[in-house]
Coordinates of C-alpha atoms in Angstrom, one line a residue:
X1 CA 13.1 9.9 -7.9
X2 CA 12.3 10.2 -4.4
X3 CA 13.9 7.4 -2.5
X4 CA 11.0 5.4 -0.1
X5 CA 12.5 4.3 3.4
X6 CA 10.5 2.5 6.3
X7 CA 10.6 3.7 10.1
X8 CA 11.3 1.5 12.6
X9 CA 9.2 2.8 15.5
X10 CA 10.6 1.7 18.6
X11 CA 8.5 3.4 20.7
X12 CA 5.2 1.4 19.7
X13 CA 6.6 -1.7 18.9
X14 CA 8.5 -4.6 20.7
X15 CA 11.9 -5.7 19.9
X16 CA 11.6 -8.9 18.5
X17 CA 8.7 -7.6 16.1
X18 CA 11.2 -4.6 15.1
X19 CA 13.5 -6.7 13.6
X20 CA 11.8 -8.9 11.9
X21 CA 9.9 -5.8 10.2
X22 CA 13.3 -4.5 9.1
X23 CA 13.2 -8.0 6.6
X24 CA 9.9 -7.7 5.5
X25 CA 10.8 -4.3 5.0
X26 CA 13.5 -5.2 2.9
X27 CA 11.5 -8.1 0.8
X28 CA 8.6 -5.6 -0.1
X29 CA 11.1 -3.0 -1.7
X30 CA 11.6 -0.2 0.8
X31 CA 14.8 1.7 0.0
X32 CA 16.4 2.6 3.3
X33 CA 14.9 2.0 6.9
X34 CA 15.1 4.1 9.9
X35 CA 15.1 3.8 13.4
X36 CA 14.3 6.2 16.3
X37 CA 16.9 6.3 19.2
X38 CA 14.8 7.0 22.5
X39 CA 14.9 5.8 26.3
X40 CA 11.1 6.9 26.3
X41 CA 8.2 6.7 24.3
X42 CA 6.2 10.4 23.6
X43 CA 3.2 9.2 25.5
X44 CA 2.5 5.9 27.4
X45 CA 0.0 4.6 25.1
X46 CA 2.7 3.6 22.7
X47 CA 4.5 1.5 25.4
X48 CA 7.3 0.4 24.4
X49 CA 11.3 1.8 23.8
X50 CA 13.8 -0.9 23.4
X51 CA 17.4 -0.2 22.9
X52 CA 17.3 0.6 19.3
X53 CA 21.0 -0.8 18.7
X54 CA 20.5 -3.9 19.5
X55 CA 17.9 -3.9 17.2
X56 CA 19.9 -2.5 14.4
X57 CA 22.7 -5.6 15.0
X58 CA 19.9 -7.8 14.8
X59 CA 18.6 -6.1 11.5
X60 CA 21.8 -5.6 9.9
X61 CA 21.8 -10.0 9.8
X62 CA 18.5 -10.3 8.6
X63 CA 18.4 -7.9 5.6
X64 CA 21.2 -7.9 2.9
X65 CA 20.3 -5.0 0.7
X66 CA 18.5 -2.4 3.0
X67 CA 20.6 0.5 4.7
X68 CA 20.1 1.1 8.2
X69 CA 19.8 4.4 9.7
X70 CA 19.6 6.2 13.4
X71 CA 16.7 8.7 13.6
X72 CA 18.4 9.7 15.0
X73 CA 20.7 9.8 18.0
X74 CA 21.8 12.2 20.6
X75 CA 25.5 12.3 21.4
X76 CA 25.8 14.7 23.9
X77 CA 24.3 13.6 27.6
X78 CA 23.0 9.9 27.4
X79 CA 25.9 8.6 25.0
X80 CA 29.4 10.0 25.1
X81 CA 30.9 10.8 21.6
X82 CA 33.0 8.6 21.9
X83 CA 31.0 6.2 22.9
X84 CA 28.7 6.8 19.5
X85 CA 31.3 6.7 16.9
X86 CA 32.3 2.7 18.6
X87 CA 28.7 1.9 17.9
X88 CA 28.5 3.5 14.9
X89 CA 31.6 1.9 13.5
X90 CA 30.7 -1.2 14.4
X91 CA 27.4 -1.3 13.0
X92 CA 29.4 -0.2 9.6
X93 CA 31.0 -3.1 10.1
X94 CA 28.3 -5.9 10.8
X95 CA 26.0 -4.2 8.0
X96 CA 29.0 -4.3 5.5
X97 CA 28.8 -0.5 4.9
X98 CA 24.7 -0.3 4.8
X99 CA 24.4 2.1 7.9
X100 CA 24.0 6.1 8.8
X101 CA 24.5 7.8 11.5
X102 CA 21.8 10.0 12.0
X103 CA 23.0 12.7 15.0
X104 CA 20.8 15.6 16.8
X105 CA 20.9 17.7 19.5
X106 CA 18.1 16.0 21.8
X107 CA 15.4 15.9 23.7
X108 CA 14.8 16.4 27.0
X109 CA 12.4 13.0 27.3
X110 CA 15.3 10.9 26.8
X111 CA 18.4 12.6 28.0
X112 CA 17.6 13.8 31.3
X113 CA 17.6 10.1 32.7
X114 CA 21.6 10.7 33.4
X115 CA 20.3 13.1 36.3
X116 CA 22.5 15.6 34.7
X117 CA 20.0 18.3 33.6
X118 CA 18.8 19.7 30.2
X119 CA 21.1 22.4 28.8
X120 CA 19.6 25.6 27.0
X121 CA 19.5 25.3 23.5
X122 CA 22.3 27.2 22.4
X123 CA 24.8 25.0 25.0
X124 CA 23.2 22.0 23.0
X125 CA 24.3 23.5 19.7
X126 CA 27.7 24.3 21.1
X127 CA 28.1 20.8 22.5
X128 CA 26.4 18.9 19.1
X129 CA 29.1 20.7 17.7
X130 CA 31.6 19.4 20.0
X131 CA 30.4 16.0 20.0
X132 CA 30.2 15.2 15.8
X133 CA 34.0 16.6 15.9
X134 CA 35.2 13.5 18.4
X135 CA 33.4 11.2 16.3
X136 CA 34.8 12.2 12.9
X137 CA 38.2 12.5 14.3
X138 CA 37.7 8.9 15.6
X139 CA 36.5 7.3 12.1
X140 CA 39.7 8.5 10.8
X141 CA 41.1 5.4 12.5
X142 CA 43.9 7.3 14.4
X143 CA 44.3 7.4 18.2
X144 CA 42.6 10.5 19.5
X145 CA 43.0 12.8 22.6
X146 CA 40.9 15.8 23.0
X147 CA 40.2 18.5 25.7
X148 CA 37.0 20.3 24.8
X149 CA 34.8 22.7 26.3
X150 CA 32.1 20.0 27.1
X151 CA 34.1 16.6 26.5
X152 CA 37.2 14.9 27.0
X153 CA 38.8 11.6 25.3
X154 CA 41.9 10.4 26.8
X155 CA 43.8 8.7 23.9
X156 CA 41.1 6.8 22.0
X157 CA 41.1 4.0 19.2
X158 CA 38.3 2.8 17.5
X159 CA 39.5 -1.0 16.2
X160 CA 37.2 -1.9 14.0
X161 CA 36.2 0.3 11.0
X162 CA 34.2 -0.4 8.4
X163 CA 36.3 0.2 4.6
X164 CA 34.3 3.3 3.7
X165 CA 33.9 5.9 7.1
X166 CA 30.1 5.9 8.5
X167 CA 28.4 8.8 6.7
X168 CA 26.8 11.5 9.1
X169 CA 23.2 12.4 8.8
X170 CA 22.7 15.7 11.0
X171 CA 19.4 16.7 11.9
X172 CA 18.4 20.2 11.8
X173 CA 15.0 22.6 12.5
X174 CA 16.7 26.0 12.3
X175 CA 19.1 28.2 10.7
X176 CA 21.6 27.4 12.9
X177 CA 21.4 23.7 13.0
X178 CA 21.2 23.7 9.5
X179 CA 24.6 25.2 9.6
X180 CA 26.2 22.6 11.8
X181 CA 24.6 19.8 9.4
X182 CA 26.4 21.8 6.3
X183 CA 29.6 21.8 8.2
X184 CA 30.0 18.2 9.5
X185 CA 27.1 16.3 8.0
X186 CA 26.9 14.2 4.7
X187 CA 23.4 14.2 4.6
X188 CA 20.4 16.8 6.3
X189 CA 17.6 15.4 8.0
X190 CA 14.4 17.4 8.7
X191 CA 11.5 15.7 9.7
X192 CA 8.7 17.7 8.3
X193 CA 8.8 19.8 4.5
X194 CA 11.1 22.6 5.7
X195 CA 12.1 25.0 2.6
X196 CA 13.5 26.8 3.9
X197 CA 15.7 24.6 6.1
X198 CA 16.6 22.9 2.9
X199 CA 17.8 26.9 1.6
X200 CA 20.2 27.4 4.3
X201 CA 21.9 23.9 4.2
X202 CA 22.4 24.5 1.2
X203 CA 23.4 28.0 1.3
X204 CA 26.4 26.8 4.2
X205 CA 27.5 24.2 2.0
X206 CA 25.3 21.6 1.5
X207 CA 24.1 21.7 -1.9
X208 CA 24.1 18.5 -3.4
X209 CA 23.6 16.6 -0.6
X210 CA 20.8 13.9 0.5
X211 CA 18.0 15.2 2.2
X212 CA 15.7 12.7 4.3
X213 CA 12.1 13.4 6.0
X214 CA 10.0 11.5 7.7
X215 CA 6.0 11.7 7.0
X216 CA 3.4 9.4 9.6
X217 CA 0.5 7.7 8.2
X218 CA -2.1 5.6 9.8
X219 CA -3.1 3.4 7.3
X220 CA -6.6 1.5 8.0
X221 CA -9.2 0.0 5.6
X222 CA -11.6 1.8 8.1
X223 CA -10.7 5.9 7.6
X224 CA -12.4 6.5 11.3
X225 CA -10.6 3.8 13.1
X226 CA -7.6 5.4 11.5
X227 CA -8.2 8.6 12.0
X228 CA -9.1 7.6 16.0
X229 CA -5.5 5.6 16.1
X230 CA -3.7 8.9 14.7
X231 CA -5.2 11.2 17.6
X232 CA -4.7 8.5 20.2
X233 CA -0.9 7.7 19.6
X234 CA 0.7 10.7 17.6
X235 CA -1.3 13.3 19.3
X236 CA 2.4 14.0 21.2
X237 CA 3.6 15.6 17.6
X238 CA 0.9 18.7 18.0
X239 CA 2.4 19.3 21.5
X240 CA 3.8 22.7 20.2
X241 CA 6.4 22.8 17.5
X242 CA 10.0 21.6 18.6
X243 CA 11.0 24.3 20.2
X244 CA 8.4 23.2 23.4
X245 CA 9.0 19.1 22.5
X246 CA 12.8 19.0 22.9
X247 CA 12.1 20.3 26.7
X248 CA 9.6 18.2 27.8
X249 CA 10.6 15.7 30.2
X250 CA 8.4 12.8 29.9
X251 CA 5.5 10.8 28.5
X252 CA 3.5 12.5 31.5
X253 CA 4.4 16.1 30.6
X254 CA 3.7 15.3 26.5
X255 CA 0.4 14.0 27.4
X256 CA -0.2 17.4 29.4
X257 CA 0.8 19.7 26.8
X258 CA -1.3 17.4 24.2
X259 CA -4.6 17.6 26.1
X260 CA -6.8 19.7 24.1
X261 CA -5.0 18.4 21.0
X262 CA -8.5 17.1 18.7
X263 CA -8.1 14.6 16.1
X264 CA -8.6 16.8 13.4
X265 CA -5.1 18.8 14.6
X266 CA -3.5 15.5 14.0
X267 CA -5.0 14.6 10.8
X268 CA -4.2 17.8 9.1
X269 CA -0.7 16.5 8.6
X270 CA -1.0 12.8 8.7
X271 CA -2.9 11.0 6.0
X272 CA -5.8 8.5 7.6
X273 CA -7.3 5.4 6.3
X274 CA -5.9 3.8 2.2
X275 CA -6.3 7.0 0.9
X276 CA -3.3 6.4 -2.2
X277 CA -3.2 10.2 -3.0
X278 CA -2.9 11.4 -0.1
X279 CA 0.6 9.7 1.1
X280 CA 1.9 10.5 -2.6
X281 CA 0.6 14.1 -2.2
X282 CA 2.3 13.9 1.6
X283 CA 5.6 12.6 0.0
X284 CA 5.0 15.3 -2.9
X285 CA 5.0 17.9 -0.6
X286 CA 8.9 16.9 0.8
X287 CA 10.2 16.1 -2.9
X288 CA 9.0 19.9 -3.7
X289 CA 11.0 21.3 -0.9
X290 CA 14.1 19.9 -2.1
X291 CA 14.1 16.3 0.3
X292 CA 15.5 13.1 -1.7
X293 CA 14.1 10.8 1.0
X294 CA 11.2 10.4 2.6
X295 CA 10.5 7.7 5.5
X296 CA 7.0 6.7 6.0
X297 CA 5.7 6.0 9.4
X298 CA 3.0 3.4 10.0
X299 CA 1.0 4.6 13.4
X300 CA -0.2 1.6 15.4
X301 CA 1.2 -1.5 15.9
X302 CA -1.7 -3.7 15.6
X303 CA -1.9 -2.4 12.1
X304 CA 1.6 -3.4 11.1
X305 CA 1.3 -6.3 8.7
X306 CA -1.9 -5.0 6.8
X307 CA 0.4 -2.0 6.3
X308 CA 3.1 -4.2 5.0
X309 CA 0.3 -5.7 2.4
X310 CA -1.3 -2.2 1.3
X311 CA 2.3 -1.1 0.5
X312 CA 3.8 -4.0 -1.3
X313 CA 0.7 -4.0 -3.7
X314 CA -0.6 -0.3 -3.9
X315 CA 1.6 2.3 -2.3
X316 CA 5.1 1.8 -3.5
X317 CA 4.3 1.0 -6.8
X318 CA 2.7 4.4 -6.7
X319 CA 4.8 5.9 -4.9
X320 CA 7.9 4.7 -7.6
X321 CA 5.8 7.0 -10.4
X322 CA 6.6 10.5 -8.2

């Protein structure tokens, strides 16, 4: 059975109201919940991007059951690796073993606020690489010094471990990434149904393995209302494939490239309106490409809490018969 987790999107949704959704979250009968780790939003109508790990502390105390996930974060420019295995370990800690940490190579849109410039993709492999290394090394507990082609850790001791070492969640798009995740991660992440993504992880390694995707919704009673919401706040996902997303450097540049984007471009992927068939036929689509977990994304804030309803009633009963 496909396994049901929540996204908390930070980049449409104030602090406060992100935590308290990880609880309700929890009390409806989500599985897992996720949570994207940005400096910016895609575009400026979704307005907001809080630190997402204070948000995850803040969860991890008001939910008991739920695991907690990054969705994920960069550790390469914004974060040292070092850095991200502390955080990570301690959030371990304070959820008593309930959390992931989801890692990937980046985007431009949020890494480029260090003033350090955006490497070409294949340095960004190399140093994802470079980075996930450091923080295994680190979980194991021991005191670690490392000299690196792109990083450096000068005798390093993480304190306070949870029992079990965080598991890794490596996001990949490519043959390549797909690779790294095979070789370092405990679980693949891939946002969209990728086959043949799913293949090659497994084909390095992997097989066996969770796989987690992501699939947006805009749930409405009002199909048109939903389908306008959609176009207005996700249109940033039809800005060209990831390839063109990961180099954009800001909600300006996303709503250029999104400009001729229609509604009906956005639609085609994300189901509009209470349409019950179409999210199980969305989520259908990941569990025959080989995913185990699926996180649905509710687009629009305003829209939150009626969401919350549709779900608890309708769409994870429903979704439990897949």
């Amino acid at each position: 059975m496909v396994q049901i987790g929540y996204t908390l999107m930070s980049e449409q949704t104030p602090a406060r109201e992100l935590v308290d959704y990880a609880a309700v979250a929890e009390r409806i009968g989500f599985d897992y919940a996720v949570i994207s780790d940005h400096y910016f939003p895609w575009i400026e109508e979704m307005g907001h991007s809080p630190y997402c790990w204070s948000v995850l502390g803040a969860a991890a105390q008001v939910t008991r059951r739920l695991p907690l996930m990054t969705y994920v974060t960069c550790p390469i420019m914004r974060y040292h690796p070092a850095v991200v295995a502390q955080k990570a370990a301690t959030m371990g800690v304070l959820s008593e073993g309930r959390f992931t940490l989801g890692l990937g190579s980046g985007e431009n849109l949020n890494e480029h606020v260090i003033g350090e410039g955006w490497p070409p993709v294949d340095t960004r492999h190399r140093m994802f690489a470079e980075a996930i290394q450091i923080i295994k090394l680190l979980f194991g507990g021991d005191y670690v010094t490392y000299q690196g082609e792109f990083y450096d850790v000068d005798s390093a001791k993480l304190y306070d471990l949870p029992e079990r070492p965080v598991p890794l969640a490596i996001a990949a798009s490519g043959g390549q990434s797909a690779e790294i995740a095979a070789e370092y991660g405990d679980v693949l992440v891939a946002n969209e149904p990728m086959p043949d993504v799913v293949r090659q992880f497994n084909a390095a390694g992997g097989q066996g393995r969770p796989v987690y995707g992501q699939l947006p919704i805009a749930y409405d009673t009002d199909p048109e209302a939903a389908r306008q919401r959609a176009h207005h706040l996700w249109r940033w996902s039809a800005a060209g494939g990831w390839k063109v997303m990961s180099e954009l450097p800001g909600p300006a540049n996303f709503a250029a490239a999104t400009g001729t984007v229609r509604p009906e471009d956005v639609t085609r992927t994300v189901p509009c309106g209470n349409d019950l068939d179409a999210v199980v036929q969305g989520v259908r689509q990941f569990a025959d490409a080989g995913y185990t977990h699926v996180a649905l994304v509710q687009i629009g804030h305003d829209q939150q809490q009626p969401f919350f309803d549709w779900a608890e009633k309708e769409l994870l009963p429903a979704l439990r018969e897949l």
